[in-house]
PDB file of C-alpha atoms in Angstrom:
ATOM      1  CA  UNK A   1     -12.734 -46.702 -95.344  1.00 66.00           C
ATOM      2  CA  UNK A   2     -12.911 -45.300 -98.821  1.00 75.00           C
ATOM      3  CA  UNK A   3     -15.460 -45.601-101.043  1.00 80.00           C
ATOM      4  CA  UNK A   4     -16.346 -48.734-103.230  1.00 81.00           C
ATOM      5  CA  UNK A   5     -15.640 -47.792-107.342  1.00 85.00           C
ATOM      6  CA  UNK A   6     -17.968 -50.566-108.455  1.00 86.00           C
ATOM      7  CA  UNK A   7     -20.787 -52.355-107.801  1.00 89.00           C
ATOM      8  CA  UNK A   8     -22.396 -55.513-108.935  1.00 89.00           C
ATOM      9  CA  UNK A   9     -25.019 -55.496-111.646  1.00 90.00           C
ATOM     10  CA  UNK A  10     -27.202 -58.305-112.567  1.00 92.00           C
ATOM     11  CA  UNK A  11     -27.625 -58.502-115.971  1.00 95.00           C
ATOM     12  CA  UNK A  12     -31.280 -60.273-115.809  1.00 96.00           C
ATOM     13  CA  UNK A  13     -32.527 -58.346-112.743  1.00 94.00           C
ATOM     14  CA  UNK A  14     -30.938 -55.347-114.289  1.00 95.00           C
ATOM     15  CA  UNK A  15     -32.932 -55.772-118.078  1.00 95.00           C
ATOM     16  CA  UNK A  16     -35.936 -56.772-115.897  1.00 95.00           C
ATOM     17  CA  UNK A  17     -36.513 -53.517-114.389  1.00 94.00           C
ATOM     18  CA  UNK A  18     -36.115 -51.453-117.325  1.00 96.00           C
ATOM     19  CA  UNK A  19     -37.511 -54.054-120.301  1.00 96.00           C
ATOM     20  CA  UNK A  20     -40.217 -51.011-120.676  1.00 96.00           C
ATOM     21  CA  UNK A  21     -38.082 -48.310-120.906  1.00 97.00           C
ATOM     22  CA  UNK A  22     -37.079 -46.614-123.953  1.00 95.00           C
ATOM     23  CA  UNK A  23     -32.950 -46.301-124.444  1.00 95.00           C
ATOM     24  CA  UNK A  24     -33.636 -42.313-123.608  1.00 94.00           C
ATOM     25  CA  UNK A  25     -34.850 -43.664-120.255  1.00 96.00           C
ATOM     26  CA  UNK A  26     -32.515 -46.208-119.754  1.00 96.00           C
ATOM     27  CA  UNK A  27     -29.123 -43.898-120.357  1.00 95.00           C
ATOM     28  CA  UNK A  28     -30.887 -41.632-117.648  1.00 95.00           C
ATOM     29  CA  UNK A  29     -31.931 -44.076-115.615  1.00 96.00           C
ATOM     30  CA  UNK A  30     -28.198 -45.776-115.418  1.00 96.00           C
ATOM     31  CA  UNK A  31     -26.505 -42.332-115.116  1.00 96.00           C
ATOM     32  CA  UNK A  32     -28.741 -42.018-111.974  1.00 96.00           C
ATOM     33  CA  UNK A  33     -27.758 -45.239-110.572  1.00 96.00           C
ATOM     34  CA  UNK A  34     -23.919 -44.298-111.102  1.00 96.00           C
ATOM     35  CA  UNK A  35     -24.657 -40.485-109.756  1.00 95.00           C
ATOM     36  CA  UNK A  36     -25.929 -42.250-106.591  1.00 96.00           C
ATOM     37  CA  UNK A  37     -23.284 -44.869-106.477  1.00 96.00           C
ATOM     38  CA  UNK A  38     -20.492 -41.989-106.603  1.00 94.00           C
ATOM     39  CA  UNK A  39     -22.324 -39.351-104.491  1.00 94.00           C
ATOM     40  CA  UNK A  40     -24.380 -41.343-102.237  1.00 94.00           C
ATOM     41  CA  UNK A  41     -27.821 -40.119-103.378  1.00 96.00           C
ATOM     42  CA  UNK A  42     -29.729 -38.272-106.421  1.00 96.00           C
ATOM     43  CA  UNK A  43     -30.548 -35.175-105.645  1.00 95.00           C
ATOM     44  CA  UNK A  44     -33.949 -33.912-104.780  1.00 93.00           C
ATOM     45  CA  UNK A  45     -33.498 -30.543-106.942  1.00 91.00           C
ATOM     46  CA  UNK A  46     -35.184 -31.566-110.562  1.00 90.00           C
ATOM     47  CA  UNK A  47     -32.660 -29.156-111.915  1.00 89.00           C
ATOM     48  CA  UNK A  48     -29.577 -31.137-110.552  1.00 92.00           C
ATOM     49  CA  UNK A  49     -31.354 -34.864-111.237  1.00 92.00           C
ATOM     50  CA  UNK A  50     -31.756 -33.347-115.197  1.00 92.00           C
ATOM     51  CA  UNK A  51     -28.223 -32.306-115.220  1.00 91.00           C
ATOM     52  CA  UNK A  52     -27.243 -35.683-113.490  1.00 91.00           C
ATOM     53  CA  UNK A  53     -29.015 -37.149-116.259  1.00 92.00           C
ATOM     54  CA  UNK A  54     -26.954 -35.582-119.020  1.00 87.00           C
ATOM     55  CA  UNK A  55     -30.073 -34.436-120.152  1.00 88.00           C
ATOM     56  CA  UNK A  56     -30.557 -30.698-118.965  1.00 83.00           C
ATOM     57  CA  UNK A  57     -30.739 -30.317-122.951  1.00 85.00           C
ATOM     58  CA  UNK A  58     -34.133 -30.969-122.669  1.00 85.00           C
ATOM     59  CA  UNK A  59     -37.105 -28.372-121.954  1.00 88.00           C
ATOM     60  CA  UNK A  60     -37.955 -28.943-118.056  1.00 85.00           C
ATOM     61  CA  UNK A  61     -41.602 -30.466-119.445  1.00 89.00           C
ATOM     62  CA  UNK A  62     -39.815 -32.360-121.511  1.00 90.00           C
ATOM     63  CA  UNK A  63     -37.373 -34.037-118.687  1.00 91.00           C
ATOM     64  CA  UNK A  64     -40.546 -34.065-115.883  1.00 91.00           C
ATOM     65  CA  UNK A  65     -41.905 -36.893-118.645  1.00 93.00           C
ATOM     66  CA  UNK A  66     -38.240 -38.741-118.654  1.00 94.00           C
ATOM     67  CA  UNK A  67     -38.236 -38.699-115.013  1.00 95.00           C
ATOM     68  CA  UNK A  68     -42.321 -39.807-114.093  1.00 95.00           C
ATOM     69  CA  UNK A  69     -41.018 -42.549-116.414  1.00 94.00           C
ATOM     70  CA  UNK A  70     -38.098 -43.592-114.358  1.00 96.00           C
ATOM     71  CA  UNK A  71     -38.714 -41.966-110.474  1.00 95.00           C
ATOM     72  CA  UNK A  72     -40.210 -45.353-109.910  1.00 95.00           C
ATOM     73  CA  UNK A  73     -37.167 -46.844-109.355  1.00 97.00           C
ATOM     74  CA  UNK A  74     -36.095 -44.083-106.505  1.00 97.00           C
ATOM     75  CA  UNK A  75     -37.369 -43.723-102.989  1.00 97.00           C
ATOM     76  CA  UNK A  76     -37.622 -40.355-101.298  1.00 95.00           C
ATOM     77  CA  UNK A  77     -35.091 -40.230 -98.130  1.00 93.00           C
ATOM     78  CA  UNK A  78     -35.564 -38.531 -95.103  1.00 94.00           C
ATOM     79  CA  UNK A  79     -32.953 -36.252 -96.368  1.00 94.00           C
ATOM     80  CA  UNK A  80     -35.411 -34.979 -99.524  1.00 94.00           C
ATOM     81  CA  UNK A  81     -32.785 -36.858-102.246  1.00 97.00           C
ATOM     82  CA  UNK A  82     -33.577 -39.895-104.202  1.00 97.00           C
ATOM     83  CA  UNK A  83     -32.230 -43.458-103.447  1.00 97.00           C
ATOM     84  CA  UNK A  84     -32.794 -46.766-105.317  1.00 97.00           C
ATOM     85  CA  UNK A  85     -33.895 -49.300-103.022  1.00 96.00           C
ATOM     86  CA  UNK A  86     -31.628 -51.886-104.825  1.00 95.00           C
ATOM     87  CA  UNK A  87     -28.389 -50.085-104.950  1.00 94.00           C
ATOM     88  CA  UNK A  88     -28.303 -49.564-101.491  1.00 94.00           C
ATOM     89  CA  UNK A  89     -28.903 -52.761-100.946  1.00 94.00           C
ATOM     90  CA  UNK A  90     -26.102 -53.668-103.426  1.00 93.00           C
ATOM     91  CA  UNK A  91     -23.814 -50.760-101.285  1.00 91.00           C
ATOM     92  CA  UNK A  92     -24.773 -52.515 -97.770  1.00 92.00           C
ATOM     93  CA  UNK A  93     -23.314 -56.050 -99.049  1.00 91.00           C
ATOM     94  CA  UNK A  94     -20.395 -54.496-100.227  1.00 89.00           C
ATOM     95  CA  UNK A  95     -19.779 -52.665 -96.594  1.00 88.00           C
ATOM     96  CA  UNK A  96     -20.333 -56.055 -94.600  1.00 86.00           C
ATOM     97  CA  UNK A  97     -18.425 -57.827 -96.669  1.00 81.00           C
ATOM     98  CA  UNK A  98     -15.599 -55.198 -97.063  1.00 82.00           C
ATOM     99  CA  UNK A  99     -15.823 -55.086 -92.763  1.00 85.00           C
ATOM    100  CA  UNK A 100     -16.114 -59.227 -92.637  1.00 83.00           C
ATOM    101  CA  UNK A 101     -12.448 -59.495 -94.477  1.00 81.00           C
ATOM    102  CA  UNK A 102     -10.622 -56.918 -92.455  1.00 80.00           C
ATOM    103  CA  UNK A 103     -11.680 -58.852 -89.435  1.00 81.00           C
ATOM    104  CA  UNK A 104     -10.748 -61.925 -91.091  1.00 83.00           C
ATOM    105  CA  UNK A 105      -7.576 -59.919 -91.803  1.00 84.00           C
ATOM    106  CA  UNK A 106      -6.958 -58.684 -88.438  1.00 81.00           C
ATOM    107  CA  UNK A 107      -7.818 -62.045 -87.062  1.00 81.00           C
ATOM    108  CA  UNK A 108      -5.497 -64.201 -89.225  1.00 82.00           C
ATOM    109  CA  UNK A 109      -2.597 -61.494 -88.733  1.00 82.00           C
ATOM    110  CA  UNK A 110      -3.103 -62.073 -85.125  1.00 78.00           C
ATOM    111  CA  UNK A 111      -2.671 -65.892 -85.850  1.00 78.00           C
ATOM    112  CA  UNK A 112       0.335 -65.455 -87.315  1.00 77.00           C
ATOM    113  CA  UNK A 113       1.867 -62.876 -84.380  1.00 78.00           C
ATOM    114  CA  UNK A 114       0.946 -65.616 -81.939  1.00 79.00           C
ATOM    115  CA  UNK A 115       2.690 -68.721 -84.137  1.00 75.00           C
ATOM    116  CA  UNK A 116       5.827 -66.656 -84.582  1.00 77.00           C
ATOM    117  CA  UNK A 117       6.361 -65.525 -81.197  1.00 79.00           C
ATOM    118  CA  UNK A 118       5.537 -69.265 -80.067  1.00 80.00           C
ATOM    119  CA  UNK A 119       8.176 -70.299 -82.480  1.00 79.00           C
ATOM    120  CA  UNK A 120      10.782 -67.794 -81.357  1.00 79.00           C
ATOM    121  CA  UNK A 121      10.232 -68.680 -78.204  1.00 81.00           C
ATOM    122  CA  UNK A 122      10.659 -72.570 -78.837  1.00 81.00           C
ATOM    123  CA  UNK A 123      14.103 -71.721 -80.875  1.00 78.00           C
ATOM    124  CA  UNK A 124      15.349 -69.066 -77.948  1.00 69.00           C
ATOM    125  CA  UNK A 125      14.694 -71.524 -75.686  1.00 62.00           C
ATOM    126  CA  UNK A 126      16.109 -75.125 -77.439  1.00 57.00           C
ATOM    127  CA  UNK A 127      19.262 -72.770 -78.222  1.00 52.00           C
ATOM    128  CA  UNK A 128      19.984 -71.015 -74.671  1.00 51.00           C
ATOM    129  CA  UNK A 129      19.649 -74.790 -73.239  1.00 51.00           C
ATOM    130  CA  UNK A 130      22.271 -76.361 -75.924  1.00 52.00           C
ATOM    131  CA  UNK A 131      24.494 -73.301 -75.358  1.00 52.00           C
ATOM    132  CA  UNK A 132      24.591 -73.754 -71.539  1.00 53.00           C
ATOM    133  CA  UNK A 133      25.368 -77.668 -71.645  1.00 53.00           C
ATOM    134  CA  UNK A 134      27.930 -76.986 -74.128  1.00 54.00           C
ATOM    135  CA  UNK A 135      29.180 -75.199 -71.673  1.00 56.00           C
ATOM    136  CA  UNK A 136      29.998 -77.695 -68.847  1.00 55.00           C
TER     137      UNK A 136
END
């Protein structure tokens, strides 16, 4: 199944979370979330999260104080990268819900197989049984 290209976002939960953060935390902070979104996870390498950031213009001191600022909002994975608990959460609605309406799909094309051949069936039949008294 491919990959979603959006994902909800909650405006109030959304400016909840980050009502503390500056805008220079915030822009790095949503570029993380759509990083993640895209590529599954935020990398563990504080080289790649800066660049993922846009902001690898910044001294590595510099970005370690951006990202003590916003690594609250990430969860270390078994895998070393980065996660936000919330957008996987966000990613696992989308997935049942994306799996709930092909089965509804498969399920109501089924439906429709089975009232079509029952039809067919009912016209082949009604006309074979016309045709043959016709007949005598």
């Amino acid at each position: 199944m491919p990959k979603p290209p959006a994902f909800q976002l909650y405006a109030a939960d959304f400016l909840t979370d980050v009502i503390t953060f500056s805008n220079e935390e915030l822009g790095a902070y949503l570029r993380l979330l759509l990083y993640q979104w895209i590529n599954g996870s935020v990398p563990a390498d504080p080289t790649l999260v800066q660049r993922a950031s846009n902001e690898q213009h910044k001294s590595l001191d510099d970005f370690a104080r951006l990202w003590a600022a916003i690594a609250t909002k990430f969860d270390a994975s078994k895998d070393g990268n980065y996660r936000n608990p919330r957008m996987e959460i966000e990613r696992n609605k989308q997935e049942a819900f994306r799996k709930q309406r092909v089965e509804a799909g498969k399920q109501s094309a089924k439906s429709r197989s089975t009232l079509v051949q029952r039809a067919y069936q009912r016209k082949g039949n009604s006309s074979s049984s016309s045709s043959s008294s016709r007949k005598k």
